[in-house]
PDB file of C-alpha atoms in Angstrom:
ATOM      1  CA  ALA A   1     114.647  90.116 105.759  1.00  0.00           C
ATOM      2  CA  THR A   2     116.405  92.658 104.600  1.00  0.00           C
ATOM      3  CA  PRO A   3     119.730  94.742 104.893  1.00  0.00           C
ATOM      4  CA  ASP A   4     117.824  97.705 106.410  1.00  0.00           C
ATOM      5  CA  HIS A   5     116.196  95.814 108.642  1.00  0.00           C
ATOM      6  CA  LEU A   6     118.748  93.646 109.512  1.00  0.00           C
ATOM      7  CA  ASP A   7     120.846  96.977 110.222  1.00  0.00           C
ATOM      8  CA  GLU A   8     117.775  98.034 111.925  1.00  0.00           C
ATOM      9  CA  VAL A   9     117.895  95.048 114.274  1.00  0.00           C
ATOM     10  CA  GLN A  10     122.197  96.267 114.803  1.00  0.00           C
ATOM     11  CA  ALA A  11     121.471  99.753 115.765  1.00  0.00           C
ATOM     12  CA  ILE A  12     118.547  98.845 118.426  1.00  0.00           C
ATOM     13  CA  LEU A  13     120.664  96.316 119.842  1.00  0.00           C
ATOM     14  CA  GLY A  14     123.904  97.727 119.524  1.00  0.00           C
ATOM     15  CA  VAL A  15     125.178  94.525 117.841  1.00  0.00           C
ATOM     16  CA  SER A  16     126.840  93.054 114.958  1.00  0.00           C
ATOM     17  CA  LEU A  17     125.268  90.242 113.759  1.00  0.00           C
ATOM     18  CA  PRO A  18     127.394  87.144 112.879  1.00  0.00           C
ATOM     19  CA  LYS A  19     127.572  86.845 108.417  1.00  0.00           C
ATOM     20  CA  VAL A  20     126.267  83.529 108.892  1.00  0.00           C
ATOM     21  CA  LEU A  21     123.125  84.920 110.976  1.00  0.00           C
ATOM     22  CA  ARG A  22     122.198  88.036 108.204  1.00  0.00           C
ATOM     23  CA  ARG A  23     122.812  85.597 105.405  1.00  0.00           C
ATOM     24  CA  ALA A  24     120.194  83.103 106.914  1.00  0.00           C
ATOM     25  CA  LEU A  25     117.458  85.718 107.687  1.00  0.00           C
ATOM     26  CA  ALA A  26     118.330  87.477 104.568  1.00  0.00           C
ATOM     27  CA  LYS A  27     118.353  84.807 101.758  1.00  0.00           C
ATOM     28  CA  VAL A  28     116.350  82.007 103.336  1.00  0.00           C
ATOM     29  CA  ALA A  29     113.793  83.566 105.247  1.00  0.00           C
ATOM     30  CA  ASP A  30     113.099  86.495 107.979  1.00  0.00           C
ATOM     31  CA  GLY A  31     112.874  83.193 110.884  1.00  0.00           C
ATOM     32  CA  GLY A  32     110.824  80.301 110.918  1.00  0.00           C
ATOM     33  CA  PHE A  33     113.215  77.519 110.084  1.00  0.00           C
ATOM     34  CA  GLY A  34     116.241  75.433 111.565  1.00  0.00           C
ATOM     35  CA  PRO A  35     116.370  73.914 115.456  1.00  0.00           C
ATOM     36  CA  GLY A  36     113.488  74.162 117.632  1.00  0.00           C
ATOM     37  CA  ALA A  37     110.885  76.148 116.802  1.00  0.00           C
ATOM     38  CA  GLY A  38     112.865  78.034 114.380  1.00  0.00           C
ATOM     39  CA  LEU A  39     115.193  81.258 114.163  1.00  0.00           C
ATOM     40  CA  LEU A  40     113.821  84.220 115.296  1.00  0.00           C
ATOM     41  CA  SER A  41     112.620  87.197 112.582  1.00  0.00           C
ATOM     42  CA  VAL A  42     114.436  89.809 113.285  1.00  0.00           C
ATOM     43  CA  GLY A  43     111.374  91.360 114.975  1.00  0.00           C
ATOM     44  CA  GLU A  44     111.678  88.851 117.583  1.00  0.00           C
ATOM     45  CA  ILE A  45     115.176  88.708 118.095  1.00  0.00           C
ATOM     46  CA  ILE A  46     114.764  92.482 118.782  1.00  0.00           C
ATOM     47  CA  ARG A  47     111.592  91.290 121.263  1.00  0.00           C
ATOM     48  CA  VAL A  48     113.282  88.508 122.746  1.00  0.00           C
ATOM     49  CA  THR A  49     117.001  90.105 123.534  1.00  0.00           C
ATOM     50  CA  GLY A  50     114.676  93.440 125.260  1.00  0.00           C
ATOM     51  CA  ARG A  51     113.131  90.869 127.583  1.00  0.00           C
ATOM     52  CA  CYS A  52     116.491  88.877 128.458  1.00  0.00           C
ATOM     53  CA  ARG A  53     117.772  91.667 129.029  1.00  0.00           C
ATOM     54  CA  ARG A  54     115.124  93.763 131.289  1.00  0.00           C
ATOM     55  CA  ASP A  55     114.457  90.302 132.886  1.00  0.00           C
ATOM     56  CA  ALA A  56     118.140  89.808 134.138  1.00  0.00           C
ATOM     57  CA  ALA A  57     118.353  92.933 134.829  1.00  0.00           C
ATOM     58  CA  ALA A  58     117.934  92.429 138.916  1.00  0.00           C
ATOM     59  CA  SER A  59     120.594  89.407 139.020  1.00  0.00           C
ATOM     60  CA  GLY A  60     123.481  91.126 137.443  1.00  0.00           C
ATOM     61  CA  GLY A  61     122.278  91.854 133.389  1.00  0.00           C
ATOM     62  CA  TRP A  62     122.540  89.746 130.103  1.00  0.00           C
ATOM     63  CA  PRO A  63     125.414  89.218 128.621  1.00  0.00           C
ATOM     64  CA  ALA A  64     125.595  91.948 125.983  1.00  0.00           C
ATOM     65  CA  ARG A  65     127.576  88.901 123.553  1.00  0.00           C
ATOM     66  CA  TRP A  66     124.571  86.692 123.917  1.00  0.00           C
ATOM     67  CA  LEU A  67     122.022  87.060 121.344  1.00  0.00           C
ATOM     68  CA  PRO A  68     119.060  85.041 121.095  1.00  0.00           C
ATOM     69  CA  VAL A  69     118.189  83.391 118.081  1.00  0.00           C
ATOM     70  CA  ALA A  70     115.779  80.832 118.431  1.00  0.00           C
ATOM     71  CA  GLU A  71     113.255  79.456 121.334  1.00  0.00           C
ATOM     72  CA  LEU A  72     114.146  75.483 121.962  1.00  0.00           C
ATOM     73  CA  GLY A  73     111.410  75.481 124.245  1.00  0.00           C
ATOM     74  CA  GLU A  74     110.220  74.969 127.823  1.00  0.00           C
ATOM     75  CA  GLY A  75     111.620  78.604 127.966  1.00  0.00           C
ATOM     76  CA  THR A  76     115.220  77.557 126.791  1.00  0.00           C
ATOM     77  CA  LEU A  77     116.748  80.162 124.138  1.00  0.00           C
ATOM     78  CA  ALA A  78     119.464  79.135 121.615  1.00  0.00           C
ATOM     79  CA  CYS A  79     121.963  82.469 121.998  1.00  0.00           C
ATOM     80  CA  VAL A  80     125.076  83.292 119.770  1.00  0.00           C
ATOM     81  CA  ILE A  81     127.969  84.262 121.659  1.00  0.00           C
ATOM     82  CA  LEU A  82     128.602  87.693 119.623  1.00  0.00           C
ATOM     83  CA  GLY A  83     132.842  88.809 118.910  1.00  0.00           C
ATOM     84  CA  ASP A  84     133.632  85.239 117.887  1.00  0.00           C
ATOM     85  CA  PRO A  85     134.020  84.937 114.304  1.00  0.00           C
ATOM     86  CA  ALA A  86     132.941  81.424 114.447  1.00  0.00           C
ATOM     87  CA  ALA A  87     129.790  82.402 116.478  1.00  0.00           C
ATOM     88  CA  PRO A  88     129.317  79.172 119.132  1.00  0.00           C
ATOM     89  CA  VAL A  89     125.670  78.401 119.903  1.00  0.00           C
ATOM     90  CA  VAL A  90     125.335  78.219 123.297  1.00  0.00           C
ATOM     91  CA  VAL A  91     121.692  76.903 124.958  1.00  0.00           C
ATOM     92  CA  VAL A  92     120.490  79.655 127.949  1.00  0.00           C
ATOM     93  CA  ASP A  93     117.735  78.080 130.552  1.00  0.00           C
ATOM     94  CA  PRO A  94     117.375  82.100 131.600  1.00  0.00           C
ATOM     95  CA  SER A  95     115.373  81.112 134.676  1.00  0.00           C
ATOM     96  CA  ALA A  96     118.203  78.826 136.170  1.00  0.00           C
ATOM     97  CA  LEU A  97     120.449  81.722 135.755  1.00  0.00           C
ATOM     98  CA  ASP A  98     119.914  83.285 139.182  1.00  0.00           C
ATOM     99  CA  ASP A  99     120.566  79.839 140.611  1.00  0.00           C
ATOM    100  CA  ASP A 100     123.777  79.122 139.665  1.00  0.00           C
ATOM    101  CA  SER A 101     122.825  76.067 137.914  1.00  0.00           C
ATOM    102  CA  PRO A 102     125.564  74.354 135.534  1.00  0.00           C
ATOM    103  CA  GLN A 103     122.179  73.721 133.181  1.00  0.00           C
ATOM    104  CA  ALA A 104     122.048  77.345 133.242  1.00  0.00           C
ATOM    105  CA  VAL A 105     124.147  77.322 129.710  1.00  0.00           C
ATOM    106  CA  ARG A 106     125.594  74.567 127.760  1.00  0.00           C
ATOM    107  CA  PRO A 107     127.231  74.336 124.455  1.00  0.00           C
ATOM    108  CA  ALA A 108     125.326  73.395 121.634  1.00  0.00           C
ATOM    109  CA  ALA A 109     127.862  73.515 118.872  1.00  0.00           C
ATOM    110  CA  PRO A 110     131.196  75.551 117.779  1.00  0.00           C
ATOM    111  CA  SER A 111     129.552  77.778 115.431  1.00  0.00           C
ATOM    112  CA  LEU A 112     126.305  78.843 114.330  1.00  0.00           C
ATOM    113  CA  ALA A 113     127.093  77.492 110.407  1.00  0.00           C
ATOM    114  CA  ALA A 114     127.788  73.863 112.280  1.00  0.00           C
ATOM    115  CA  TRP A 115     124.608  74.202 114.396  1.00  0.00           C
ATOM    116  CA  LEU A 116     122.543  74.809 111.123  1.00  0.00           C
ATOM    117  CA  GLY A 117     124.015  72.671 109.438  1.00  0.00           C
ATOM    118  CA  GLU A 118     123.499  69.518 112.401  1.00  0.00           C
ATOM    119  CA  TRP A 119     119.932  71.272 112.067  1.00  0.00           C
ATOM    120  CA  ALA A 120     119.567  70.489 108.144  1.00  0.00           C
ATOM    121  CA  ALA A 121     121.193  67.002 107.665  1.00  0.00           C
ATOM    122  CA  ALA A 122     119.282  65.595 110.346  1.00  0.00           C
ATOM    123  CA  PRO A 123     116.925  62.803 108.506  1.00  0.00           C
ATOM    124  CA  SER A 124     114.139  63.952 110.523  1.00  0.00           C
ATOM    125  CA  THR A 125     113.666  67.823 110.137  1.00  0.00           C
ATOM    126  CA  ALA A 126     110.723  68.620 110.536  1.00  0.00           C
ATOM    127  CA  LEU A 127     110.008  72.498 109.218  1.00  0.00           C
ATOM    128  CA  PRO A 128     107.913  74.242 112.181  1.00  0.00           C
ATOM    129  CA  THR A 129     104.458  75.588 112.292  1.00  0.00           C
ATOM    130  CA  ARG A 130     103.937  78.897 113.767  1.00  0.00           C
TER     131      ARG A 130
END
């Protein structure tokens, strides 16, 4: 992803992307690598965030600080919590948010860098097929 594409994501969503995410998308690839089905591309980040915001509008809304960065399967998303310099990662099950389920949001890693580092260090790391 180019710096202009990354700036566009920030403008459209009204958020600042964490430095680690910007660097990964600009220097490695525009999504498609990492845990789950891989990091979302800049276009997918816009699409998924918009969908989450629309779907959660009736039930109180999607927290503006949650930025989906990967789809993990079975409807769950890895989200970075914006506004925290470490950019912690949580796993969110949007379908369970309405039920106040304790499984709706659970910690995944203390930072985006740690989350990606754990994936990269895993001996069974496989590249996703898209």
